[in-house]
PDB file of C-alpha atoms and ligand atoms in Angstrom:
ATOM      1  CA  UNK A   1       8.144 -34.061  -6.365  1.00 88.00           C
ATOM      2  CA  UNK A   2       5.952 -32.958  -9.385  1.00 95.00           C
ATOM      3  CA  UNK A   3       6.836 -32.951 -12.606  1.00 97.00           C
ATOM      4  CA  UNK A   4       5.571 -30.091 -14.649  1.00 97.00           C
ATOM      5  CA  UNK A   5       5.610 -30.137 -18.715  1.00 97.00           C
ATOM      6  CA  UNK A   6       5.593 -26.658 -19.855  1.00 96.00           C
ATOM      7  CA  UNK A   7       1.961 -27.418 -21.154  1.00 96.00           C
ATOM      8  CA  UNK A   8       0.892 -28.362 -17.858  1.00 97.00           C
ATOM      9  CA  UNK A   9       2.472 -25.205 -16.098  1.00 97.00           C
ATOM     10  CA  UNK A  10       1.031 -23.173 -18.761  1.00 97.00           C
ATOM     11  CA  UNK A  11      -2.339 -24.026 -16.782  1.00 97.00           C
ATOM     12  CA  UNK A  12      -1.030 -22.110 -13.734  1.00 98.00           C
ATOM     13  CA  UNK A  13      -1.405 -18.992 -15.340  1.00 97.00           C
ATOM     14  CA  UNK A  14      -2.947 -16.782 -12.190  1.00 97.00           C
ATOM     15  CA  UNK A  15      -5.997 -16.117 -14.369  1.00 95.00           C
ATOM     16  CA  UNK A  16      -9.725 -17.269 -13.944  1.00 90.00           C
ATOM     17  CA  UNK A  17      -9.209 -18.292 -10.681  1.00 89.00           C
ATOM     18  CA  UNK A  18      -6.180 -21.101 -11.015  1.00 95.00           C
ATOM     19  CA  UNK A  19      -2.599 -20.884  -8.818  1.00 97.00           C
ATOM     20  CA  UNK A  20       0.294 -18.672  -9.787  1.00 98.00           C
ATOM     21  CA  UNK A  21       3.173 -20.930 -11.044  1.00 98.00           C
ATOM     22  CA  UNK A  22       6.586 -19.211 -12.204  1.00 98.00           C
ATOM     23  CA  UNK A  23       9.491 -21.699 -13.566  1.00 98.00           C
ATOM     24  CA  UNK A  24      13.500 -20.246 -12.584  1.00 97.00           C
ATOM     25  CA  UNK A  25      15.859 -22.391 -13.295  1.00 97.00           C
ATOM     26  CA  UNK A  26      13.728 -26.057 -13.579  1.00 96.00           C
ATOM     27  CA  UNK A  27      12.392 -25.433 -10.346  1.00 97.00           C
ATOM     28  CA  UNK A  28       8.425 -24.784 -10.296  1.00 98.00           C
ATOM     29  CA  UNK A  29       7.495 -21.980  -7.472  1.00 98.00           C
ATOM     30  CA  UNK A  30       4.154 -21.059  -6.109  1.00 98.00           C
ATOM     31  CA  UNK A  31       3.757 -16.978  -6.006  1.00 98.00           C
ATOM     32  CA  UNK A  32       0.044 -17.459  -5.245  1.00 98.00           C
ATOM     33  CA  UNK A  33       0.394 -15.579  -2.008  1.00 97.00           C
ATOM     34  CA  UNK A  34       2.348 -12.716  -3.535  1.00 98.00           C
ATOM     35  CA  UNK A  35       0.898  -9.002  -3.573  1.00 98.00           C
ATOM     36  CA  UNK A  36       2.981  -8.204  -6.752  1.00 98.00           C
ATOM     37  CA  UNK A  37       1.495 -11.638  -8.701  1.00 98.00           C
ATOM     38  CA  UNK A  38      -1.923 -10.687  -8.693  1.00 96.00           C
ATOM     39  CA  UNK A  39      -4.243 -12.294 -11.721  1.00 96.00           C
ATOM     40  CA  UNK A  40      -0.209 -13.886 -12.895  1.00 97.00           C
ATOM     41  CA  UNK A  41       0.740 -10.811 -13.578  1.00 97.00           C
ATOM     42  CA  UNK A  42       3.822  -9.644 -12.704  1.00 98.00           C
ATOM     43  CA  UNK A  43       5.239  -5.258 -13.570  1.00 97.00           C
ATOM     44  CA  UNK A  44       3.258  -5.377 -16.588  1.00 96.00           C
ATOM     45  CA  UNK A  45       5.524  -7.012 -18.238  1.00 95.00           C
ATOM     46  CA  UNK A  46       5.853 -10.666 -17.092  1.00 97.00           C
ATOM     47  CA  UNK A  47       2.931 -13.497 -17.038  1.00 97.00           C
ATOM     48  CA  UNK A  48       2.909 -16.687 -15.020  1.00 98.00           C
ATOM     49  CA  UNK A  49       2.610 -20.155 -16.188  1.00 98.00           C
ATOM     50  CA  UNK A  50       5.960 -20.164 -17.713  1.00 97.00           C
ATOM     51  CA  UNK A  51       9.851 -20.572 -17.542  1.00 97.00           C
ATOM     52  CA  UNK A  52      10.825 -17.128 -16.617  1.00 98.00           C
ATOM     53  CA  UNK A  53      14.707 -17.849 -16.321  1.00 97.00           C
ATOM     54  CA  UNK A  54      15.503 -15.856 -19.085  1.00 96.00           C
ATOM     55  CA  UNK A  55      13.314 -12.964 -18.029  1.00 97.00           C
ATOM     56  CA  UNK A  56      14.883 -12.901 -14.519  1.00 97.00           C
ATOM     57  CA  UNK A  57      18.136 -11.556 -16.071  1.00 94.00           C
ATOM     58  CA  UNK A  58      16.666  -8.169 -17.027  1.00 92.00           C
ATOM     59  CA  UNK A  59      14.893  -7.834 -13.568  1.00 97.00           C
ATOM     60  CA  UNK A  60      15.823  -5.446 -11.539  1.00 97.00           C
ATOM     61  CA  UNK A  61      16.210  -8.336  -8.740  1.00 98.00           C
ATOM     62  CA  UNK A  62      17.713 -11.670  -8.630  1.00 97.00           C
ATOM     63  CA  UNK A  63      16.215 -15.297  -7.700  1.00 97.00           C
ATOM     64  CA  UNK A  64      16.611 -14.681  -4.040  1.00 97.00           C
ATOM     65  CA  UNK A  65      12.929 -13.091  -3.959  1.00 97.00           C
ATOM     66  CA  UNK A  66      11.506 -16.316  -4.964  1.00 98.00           C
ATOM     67  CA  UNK A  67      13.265 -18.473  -2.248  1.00 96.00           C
ATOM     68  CA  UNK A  68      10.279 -17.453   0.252  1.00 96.00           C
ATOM     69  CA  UNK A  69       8.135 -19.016  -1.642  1.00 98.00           C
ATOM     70  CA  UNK A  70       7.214 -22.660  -2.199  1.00 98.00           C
ATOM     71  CA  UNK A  71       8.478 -25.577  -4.618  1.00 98.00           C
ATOM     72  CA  UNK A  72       5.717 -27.268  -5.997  1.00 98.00           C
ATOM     73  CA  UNK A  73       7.715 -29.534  -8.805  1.00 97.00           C
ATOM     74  CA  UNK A  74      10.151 -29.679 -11.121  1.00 97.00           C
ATOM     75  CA  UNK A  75      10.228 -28.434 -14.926  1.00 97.00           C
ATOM     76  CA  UNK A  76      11.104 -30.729 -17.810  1.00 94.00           C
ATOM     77  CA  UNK A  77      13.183 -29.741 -20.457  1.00 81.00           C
ATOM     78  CA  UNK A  78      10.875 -31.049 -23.115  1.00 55.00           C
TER      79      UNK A  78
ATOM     80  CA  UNK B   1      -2.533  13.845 -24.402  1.00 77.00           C
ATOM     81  CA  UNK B   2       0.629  14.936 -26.404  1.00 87.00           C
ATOM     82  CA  UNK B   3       0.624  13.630 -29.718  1.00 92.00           C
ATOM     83  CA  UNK B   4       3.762  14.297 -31.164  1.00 96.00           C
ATOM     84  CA  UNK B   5       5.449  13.625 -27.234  1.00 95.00           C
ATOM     85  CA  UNK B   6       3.910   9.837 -27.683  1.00 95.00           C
ATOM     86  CA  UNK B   7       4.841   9.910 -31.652  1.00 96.00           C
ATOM     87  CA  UNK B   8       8.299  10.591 -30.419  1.00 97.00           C
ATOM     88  CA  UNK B   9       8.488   7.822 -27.660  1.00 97.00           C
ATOM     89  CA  UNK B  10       7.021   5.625 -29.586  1.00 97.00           C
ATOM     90  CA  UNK B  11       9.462   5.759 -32.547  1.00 97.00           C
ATOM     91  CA  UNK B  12      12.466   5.470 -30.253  1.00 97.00           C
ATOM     92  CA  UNK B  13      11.030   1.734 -29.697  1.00 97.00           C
ATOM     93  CA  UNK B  14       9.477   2.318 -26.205  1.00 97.00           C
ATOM     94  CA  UNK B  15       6.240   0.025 -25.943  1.00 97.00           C
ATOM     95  CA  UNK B  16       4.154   2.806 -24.823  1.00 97.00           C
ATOM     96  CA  UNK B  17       1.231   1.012 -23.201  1.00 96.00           C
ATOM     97  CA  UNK B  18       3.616  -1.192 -21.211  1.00 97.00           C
ATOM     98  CA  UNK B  19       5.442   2.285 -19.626  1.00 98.00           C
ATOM     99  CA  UNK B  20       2.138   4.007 -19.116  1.00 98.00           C
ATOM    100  CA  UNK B  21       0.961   0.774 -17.062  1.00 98.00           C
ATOM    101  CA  UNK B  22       4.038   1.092 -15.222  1.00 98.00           C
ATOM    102  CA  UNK B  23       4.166   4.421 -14.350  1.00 98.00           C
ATOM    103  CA  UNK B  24       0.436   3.882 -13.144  1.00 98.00           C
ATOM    104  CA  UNK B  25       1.667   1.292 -10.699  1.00 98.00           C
ATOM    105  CA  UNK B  26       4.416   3.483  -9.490  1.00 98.00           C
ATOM    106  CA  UNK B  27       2.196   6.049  -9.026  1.00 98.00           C
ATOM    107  CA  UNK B  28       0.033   3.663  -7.023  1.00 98.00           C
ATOM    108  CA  UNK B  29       3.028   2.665  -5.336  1.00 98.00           C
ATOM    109  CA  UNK B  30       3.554   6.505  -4.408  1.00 98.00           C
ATOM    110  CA  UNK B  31       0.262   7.510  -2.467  1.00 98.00           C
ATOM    111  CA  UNK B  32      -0.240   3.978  -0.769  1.00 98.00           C
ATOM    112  CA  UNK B  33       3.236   4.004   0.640  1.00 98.00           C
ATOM    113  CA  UNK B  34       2.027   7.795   1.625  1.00 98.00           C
ATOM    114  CA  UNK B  35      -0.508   6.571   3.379  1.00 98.00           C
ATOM    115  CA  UNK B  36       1.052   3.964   4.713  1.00 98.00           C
ATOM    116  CA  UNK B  37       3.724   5.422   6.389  1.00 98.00           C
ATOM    117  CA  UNK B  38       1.405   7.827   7.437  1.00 98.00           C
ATOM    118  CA  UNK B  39       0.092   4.864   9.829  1.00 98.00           C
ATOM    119  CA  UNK B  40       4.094   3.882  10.190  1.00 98.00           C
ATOM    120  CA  UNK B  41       4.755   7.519  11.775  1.00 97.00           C
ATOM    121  CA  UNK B  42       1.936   8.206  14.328  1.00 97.00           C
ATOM    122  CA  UNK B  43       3.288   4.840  15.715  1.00 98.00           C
ATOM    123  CA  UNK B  44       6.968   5.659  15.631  1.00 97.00           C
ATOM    124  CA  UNK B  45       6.803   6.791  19.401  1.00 96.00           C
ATOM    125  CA  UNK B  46       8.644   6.140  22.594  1.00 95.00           C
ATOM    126  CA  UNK B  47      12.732   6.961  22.824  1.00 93.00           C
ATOM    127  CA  UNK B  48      13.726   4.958  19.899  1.00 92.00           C
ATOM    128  CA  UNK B  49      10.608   5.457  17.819  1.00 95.00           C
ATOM    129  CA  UNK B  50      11.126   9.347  18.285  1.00 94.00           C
ATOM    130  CA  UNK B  51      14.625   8.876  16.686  1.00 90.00           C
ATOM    131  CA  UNK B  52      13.209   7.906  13.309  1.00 94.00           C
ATOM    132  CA  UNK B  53      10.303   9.607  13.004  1.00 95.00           C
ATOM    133  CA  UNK B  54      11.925  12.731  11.448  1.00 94.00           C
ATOM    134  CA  UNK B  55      13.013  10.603   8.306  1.00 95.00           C
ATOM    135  CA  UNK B  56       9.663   9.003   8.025  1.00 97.00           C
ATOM    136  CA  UNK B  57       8.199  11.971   7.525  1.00 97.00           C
ATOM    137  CA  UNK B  58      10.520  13.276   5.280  1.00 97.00           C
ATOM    138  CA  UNK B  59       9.854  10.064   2.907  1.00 97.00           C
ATOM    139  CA  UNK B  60       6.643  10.253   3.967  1.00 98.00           C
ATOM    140  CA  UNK B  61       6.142  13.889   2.008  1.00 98.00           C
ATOM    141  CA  UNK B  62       8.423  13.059  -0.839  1.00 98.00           C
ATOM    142  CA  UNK B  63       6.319  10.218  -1.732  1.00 98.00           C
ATOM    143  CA  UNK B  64       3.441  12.057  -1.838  1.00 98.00           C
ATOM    144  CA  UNK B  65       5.792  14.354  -4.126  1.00 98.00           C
ATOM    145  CA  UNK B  66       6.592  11.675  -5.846  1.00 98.00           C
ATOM    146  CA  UNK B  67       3.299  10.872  -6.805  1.00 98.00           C
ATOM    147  CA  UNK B  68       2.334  14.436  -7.514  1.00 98.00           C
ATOM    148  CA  UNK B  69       5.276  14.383  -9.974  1.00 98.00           C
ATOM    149  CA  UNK B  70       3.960  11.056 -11.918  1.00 98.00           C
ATOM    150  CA  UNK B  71       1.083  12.362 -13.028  1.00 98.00           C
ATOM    151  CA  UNK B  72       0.886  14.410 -15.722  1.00 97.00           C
ATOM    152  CA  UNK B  73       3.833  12.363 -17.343  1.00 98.00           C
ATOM    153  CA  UNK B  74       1.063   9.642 -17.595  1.00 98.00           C
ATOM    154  CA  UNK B  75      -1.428  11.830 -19.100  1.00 97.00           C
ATOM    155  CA  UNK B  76       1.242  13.644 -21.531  1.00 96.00           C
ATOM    156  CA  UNK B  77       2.054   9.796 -22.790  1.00 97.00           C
ATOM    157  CA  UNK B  78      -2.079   9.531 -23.200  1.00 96.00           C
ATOM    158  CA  UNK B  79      -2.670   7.264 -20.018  1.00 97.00           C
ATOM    159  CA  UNK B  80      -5.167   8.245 -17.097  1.00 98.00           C
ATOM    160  CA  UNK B  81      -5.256   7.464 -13.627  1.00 98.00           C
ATOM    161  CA  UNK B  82      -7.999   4.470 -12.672  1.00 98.00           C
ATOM    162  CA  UNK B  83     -11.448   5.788 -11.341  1.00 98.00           C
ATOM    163  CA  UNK B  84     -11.554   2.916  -8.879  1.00 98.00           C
ATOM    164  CA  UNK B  85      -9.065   4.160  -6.060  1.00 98.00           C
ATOM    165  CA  UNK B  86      -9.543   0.281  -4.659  1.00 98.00           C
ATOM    166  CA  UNK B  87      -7.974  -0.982  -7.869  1.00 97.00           C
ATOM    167  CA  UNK B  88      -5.307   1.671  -7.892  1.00 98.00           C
ATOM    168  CA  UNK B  89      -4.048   0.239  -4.151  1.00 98.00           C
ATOM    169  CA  UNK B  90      -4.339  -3.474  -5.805  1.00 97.00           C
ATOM    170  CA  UNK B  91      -2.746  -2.330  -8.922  1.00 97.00           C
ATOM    171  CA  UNK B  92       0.800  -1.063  -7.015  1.00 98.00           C
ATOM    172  CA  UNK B  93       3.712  -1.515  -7.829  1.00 98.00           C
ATOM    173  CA  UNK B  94       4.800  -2.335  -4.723  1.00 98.00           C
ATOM    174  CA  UNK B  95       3.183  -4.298  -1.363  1.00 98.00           C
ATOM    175  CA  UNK B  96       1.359  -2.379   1.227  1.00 98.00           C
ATOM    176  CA  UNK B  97       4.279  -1.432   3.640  1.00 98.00           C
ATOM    177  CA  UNK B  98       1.745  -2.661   6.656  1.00 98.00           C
ATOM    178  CA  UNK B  99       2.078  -1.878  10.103  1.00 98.00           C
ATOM    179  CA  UNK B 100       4.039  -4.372  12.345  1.00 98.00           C
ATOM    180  CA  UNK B 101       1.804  -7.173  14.405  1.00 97.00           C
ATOM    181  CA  UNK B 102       3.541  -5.402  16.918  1.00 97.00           C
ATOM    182  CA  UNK B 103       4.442  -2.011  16.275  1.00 95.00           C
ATOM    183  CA  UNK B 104       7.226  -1.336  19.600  1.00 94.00           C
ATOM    184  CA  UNK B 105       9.104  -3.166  17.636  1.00 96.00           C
ATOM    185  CA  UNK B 106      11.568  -1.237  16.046  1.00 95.00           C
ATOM    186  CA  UNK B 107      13.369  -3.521  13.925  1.00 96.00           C
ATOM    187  CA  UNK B 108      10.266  -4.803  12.550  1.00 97.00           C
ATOM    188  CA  UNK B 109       8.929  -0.885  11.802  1.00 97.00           C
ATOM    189  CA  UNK B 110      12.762  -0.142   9.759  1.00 97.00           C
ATOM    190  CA  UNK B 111      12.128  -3.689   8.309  1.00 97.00           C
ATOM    191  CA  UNK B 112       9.188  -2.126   6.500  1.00 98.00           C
ATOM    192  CA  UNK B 113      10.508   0.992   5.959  1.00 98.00           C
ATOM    193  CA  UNK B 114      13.686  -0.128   4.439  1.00 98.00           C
ATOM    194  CA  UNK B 115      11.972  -2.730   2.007  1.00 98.00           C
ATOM    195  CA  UNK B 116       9.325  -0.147   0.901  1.00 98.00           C
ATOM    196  CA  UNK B 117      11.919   1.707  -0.241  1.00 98.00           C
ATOM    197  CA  UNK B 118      14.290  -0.940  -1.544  1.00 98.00           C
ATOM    198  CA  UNK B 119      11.168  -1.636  -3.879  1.00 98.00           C
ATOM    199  CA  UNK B 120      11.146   2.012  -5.267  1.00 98.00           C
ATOM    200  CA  UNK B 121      14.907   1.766  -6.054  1.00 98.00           C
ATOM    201  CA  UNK B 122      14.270  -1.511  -8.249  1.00 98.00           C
ATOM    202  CA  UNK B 123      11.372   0.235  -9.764  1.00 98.00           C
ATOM    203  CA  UNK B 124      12.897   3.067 -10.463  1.00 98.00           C
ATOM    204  CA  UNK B 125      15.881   1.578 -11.703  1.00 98.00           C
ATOM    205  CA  UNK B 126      13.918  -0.486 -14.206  1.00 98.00           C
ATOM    206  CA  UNK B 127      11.669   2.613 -15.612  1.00 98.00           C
ATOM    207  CA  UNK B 128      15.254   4.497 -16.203  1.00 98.00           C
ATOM    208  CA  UNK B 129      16.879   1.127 -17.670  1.00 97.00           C
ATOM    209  CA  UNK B 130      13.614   1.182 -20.121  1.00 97.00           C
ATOM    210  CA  UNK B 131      14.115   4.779 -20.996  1.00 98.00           C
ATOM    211  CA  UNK B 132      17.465   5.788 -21.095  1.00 98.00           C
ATOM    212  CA  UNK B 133      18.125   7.598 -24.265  1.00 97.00           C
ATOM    213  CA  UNK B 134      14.751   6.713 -25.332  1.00 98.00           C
ATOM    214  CA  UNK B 135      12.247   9.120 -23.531  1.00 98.00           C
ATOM    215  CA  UNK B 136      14.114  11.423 -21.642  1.00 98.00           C
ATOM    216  CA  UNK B 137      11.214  12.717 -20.149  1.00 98.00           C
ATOM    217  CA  UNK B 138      10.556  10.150 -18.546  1.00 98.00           C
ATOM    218  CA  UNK B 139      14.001   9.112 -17.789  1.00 98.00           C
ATOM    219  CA  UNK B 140      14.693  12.544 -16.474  1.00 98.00           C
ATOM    220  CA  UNK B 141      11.660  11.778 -13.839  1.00 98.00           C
ATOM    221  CA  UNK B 142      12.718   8.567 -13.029  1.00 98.00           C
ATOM    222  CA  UNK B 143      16.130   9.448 -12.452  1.00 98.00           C
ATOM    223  CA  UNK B 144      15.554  12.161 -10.331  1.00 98.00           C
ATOM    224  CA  UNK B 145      12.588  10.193  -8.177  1.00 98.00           C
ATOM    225  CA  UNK B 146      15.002   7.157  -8.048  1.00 98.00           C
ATOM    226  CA  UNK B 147      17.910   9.888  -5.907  1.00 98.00           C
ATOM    227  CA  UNK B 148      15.511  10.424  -3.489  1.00 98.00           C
ATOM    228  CA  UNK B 149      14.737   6.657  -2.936  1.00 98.00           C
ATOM    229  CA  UNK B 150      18.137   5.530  -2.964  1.00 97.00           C
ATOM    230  CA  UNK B 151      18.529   8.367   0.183  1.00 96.00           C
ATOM    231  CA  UNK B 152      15.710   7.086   1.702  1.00 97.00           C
ATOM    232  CA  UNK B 153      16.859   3.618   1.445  1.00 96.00           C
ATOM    233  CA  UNK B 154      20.003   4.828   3.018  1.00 94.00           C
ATOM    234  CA  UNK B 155      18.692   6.468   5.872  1.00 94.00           C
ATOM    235  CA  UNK B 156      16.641   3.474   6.965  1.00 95.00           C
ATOM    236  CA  UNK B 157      18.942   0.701   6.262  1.00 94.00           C
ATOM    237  CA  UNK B 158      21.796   2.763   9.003  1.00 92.00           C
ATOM    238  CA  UNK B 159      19.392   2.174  11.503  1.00 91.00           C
ATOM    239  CA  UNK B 160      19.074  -1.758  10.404  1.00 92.00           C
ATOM    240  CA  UNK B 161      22.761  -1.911  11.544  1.00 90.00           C
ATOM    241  CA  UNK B 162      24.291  -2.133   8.151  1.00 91.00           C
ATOM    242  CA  UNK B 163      27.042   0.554   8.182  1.00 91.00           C
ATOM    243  CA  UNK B 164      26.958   4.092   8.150  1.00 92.00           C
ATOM    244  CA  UNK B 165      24.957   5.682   4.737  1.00 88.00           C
ATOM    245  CA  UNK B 166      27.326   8.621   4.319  1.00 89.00           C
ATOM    246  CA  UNK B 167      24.256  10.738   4.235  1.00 87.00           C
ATOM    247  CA  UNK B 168      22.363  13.576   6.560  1.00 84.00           C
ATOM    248  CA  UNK B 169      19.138  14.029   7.115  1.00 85.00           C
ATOM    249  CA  UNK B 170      17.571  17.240   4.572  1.00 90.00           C
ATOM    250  CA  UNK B 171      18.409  20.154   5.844  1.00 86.00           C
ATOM    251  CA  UNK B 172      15.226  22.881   4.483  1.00 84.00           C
ATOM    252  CA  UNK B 173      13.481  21.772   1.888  1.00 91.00           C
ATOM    253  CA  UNK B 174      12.055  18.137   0.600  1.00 96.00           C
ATOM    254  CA  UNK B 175      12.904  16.623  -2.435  1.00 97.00           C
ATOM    255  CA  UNK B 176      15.901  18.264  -3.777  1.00 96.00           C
ATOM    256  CA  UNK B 177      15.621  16.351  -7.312  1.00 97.00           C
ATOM    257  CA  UNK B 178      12.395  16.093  -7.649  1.00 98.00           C
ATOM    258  CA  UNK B 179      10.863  19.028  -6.981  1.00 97.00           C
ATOM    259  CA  UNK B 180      11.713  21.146 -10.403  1.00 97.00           C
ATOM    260  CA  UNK B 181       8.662  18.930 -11.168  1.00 98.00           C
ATOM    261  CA  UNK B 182       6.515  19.915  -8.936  1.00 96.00           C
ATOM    262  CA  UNK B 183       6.502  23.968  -9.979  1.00 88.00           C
TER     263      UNK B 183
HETATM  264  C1  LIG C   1      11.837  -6.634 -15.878  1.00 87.00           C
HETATM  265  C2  LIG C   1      11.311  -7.569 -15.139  1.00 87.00           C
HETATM  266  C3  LIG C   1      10.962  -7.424 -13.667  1.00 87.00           C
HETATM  267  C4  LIG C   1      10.739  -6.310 -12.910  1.00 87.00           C
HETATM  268  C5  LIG C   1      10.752  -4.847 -13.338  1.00 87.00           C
HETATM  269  C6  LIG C   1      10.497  -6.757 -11.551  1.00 87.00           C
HETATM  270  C7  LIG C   1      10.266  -5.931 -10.476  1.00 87.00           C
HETATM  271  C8  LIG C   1      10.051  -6.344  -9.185  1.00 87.00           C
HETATM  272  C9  LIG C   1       9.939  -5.474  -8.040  1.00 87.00           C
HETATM  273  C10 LIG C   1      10.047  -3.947  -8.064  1.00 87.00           C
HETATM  274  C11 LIG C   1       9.718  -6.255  -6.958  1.00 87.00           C
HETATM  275  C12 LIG C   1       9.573  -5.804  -5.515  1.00 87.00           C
HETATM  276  C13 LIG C   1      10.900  -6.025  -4.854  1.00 87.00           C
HETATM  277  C14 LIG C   1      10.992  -5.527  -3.466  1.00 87.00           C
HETATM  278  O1  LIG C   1       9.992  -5.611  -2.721  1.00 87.00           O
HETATM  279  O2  LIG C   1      12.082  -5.041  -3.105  1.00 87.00           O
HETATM  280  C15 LIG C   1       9.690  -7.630  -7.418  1.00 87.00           C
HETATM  281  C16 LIG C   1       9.456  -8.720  -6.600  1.00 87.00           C
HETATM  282  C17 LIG C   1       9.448 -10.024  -7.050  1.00 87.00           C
HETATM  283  N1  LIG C   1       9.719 -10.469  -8.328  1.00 87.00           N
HETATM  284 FE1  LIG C   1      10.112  -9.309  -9.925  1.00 87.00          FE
HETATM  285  N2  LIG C   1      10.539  -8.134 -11.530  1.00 87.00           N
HETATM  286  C18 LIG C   1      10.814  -8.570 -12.794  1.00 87.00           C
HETATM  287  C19 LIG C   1      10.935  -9.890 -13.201  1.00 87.00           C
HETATM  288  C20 LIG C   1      10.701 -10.978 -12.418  1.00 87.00           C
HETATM  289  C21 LIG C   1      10.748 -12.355 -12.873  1.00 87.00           C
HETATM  290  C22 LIG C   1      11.094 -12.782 -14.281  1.00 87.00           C
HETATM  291  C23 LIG C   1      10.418 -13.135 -11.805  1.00 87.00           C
HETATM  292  C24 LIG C   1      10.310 -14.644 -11.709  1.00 87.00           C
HETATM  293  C25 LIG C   1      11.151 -15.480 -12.215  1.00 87.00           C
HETATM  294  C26 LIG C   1      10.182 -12.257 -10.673  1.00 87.00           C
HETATM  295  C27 LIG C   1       9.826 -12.668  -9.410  1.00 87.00           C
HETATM  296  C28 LIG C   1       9.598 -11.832  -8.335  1.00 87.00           C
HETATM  297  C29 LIG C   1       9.225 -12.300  -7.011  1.00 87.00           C
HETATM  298  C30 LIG C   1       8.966 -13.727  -6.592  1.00 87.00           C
HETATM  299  C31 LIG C   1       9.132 -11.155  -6.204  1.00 87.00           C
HETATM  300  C32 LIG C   1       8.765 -11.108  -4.714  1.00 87.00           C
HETATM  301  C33 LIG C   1       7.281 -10.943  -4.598  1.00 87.00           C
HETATM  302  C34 LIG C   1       6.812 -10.851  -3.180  1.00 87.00           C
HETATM  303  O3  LIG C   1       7.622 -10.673  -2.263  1.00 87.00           O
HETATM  304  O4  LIG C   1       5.591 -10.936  -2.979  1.00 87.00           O
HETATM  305  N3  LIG C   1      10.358 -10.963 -11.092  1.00 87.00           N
HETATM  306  N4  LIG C   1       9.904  -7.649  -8.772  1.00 87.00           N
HETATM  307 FE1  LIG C   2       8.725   7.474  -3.662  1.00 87.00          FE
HETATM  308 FE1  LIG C   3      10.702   6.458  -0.790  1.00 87.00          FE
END
């Protein structure tokens, strides 16, 4: 599988055109197809291209909303 | 625009351009599910369509409320509604609750229902967690939208097989929370 620096999924930011990558818990997803990820943005208040573990804890949802979507890689710590 | 309502939002620490944006999208959220389910009722027919349409309707009309209510809080706080309608249906806050591939199917039609409205309760539940004690406008709003979506989640998710809801159908008149708004 893939292995993402955060530099590298930074590129997946939804904007100009590019995928929509979100990182949960070192696991890389692909919301590209999602309705609510449009342009990598996500309720205003979340962007994608980026670890969002931390973020998930506030949401008004857990990680089981991101299990219909795909695993493109792995994120490394560095 | 209300200046010294914003001044006062602002100074309790609420990032006012982020709740405006968000109270866009759930506005946006309110009129497309409207007109969705619109499309979701005419096709609630046959002997165990017939058994829901009441309560689609009744969601149906309080979204529309719903919507109706959301307003001028966003223009009090100094935000406006978009002038492009198609960017206001891109810019929701939830997914289109689409009609069924097949629409006889009446799992699949409570399947949208129910998650339509499951999306209003997390959305709801977030603007009140962002203004609780903070802009009690707004929370007040929220609050009293977010009763009427937990109901309709409840009368939807019965029919999904998931226990009983503990609640009736409205007797008289539509949105008993929200509708000191709407006068
Ligand atoms: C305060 C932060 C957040 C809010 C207010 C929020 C709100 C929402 C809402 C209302 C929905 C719709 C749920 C439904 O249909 O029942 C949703 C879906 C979703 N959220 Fe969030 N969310 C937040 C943070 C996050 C974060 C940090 C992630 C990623 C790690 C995330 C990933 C998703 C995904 C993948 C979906 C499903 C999208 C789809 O089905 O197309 N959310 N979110
Ligand atoms: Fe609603
Ligand atoms: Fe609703």
């Amino acid at each position: 599988m893939r292995r993402f620096t955060k530099k590298e999924l930074a590129k997946y930011n939804g904007q100009g055109g590019t995928a929509t990558y979100v990182a949960y818990k070192g696991r890389v997803y692909d919301v590209s197809q999602s309705f609510l990820w449009q342009h990598g943005k996500h309720q205003v208040l979340h962007t994608a291209g980026k670890d969002l573990t931390d973020s998930l804890a506030e949401a008004p949802h857990g990680p089981e909303l991101l299990e219909k979507f795909p695993v493109v890689g792995i994120l490394e710590d560095s | 625009m209300a200046k010294v309502t914003r001044e006062m939002v602002e100074k309790a620490g609420v990032n006012l351009d982020q709740l405006v944006e968000l109270l866009v999208k759930n506005a946006a959220a309110e009129l497309t599910t409207y007109y969705y389910y619109t499309i979701l009722r005419v096709n609630l027919i046959g002997l165990e369509g017939e058994g829901i349409k009441e309560i689609a309707e009744t969601a149906r009309i309080e979204d529309r409320n719903h919507f109706e209510a959301l307003v001028p809080r966003i223009y009090e706080l100094g935000g406006k509604l978009p002038e492009d309608m198609k960017a206001f249906h891109d810019s929701s806050a939830c997914p289109p609750a689409s009609l069924p591939q097949d629409p006889r199917d009446i799992q699949a039609m409570l399947r949208v229902l129910v998650e339509a409205e499951r999306c209003a309760v997390r959305g709801y539940t977030h603007l009140c967690n962002l203004t609780a004690g903070k802009d009690h406008r707004t929370y007040d709003l929220s609050q009293a939208i977010l009763n009427e979506e937990i109901e309709h989640e409840s009368w939807f998710s019965e029919f999904l097989g998931e226990g009983p809801s503990g609640h009736f159908l409205r007797r008289g008149e539509t949105s008993p929370f929200v509708s000191k708004f709407l006068r």
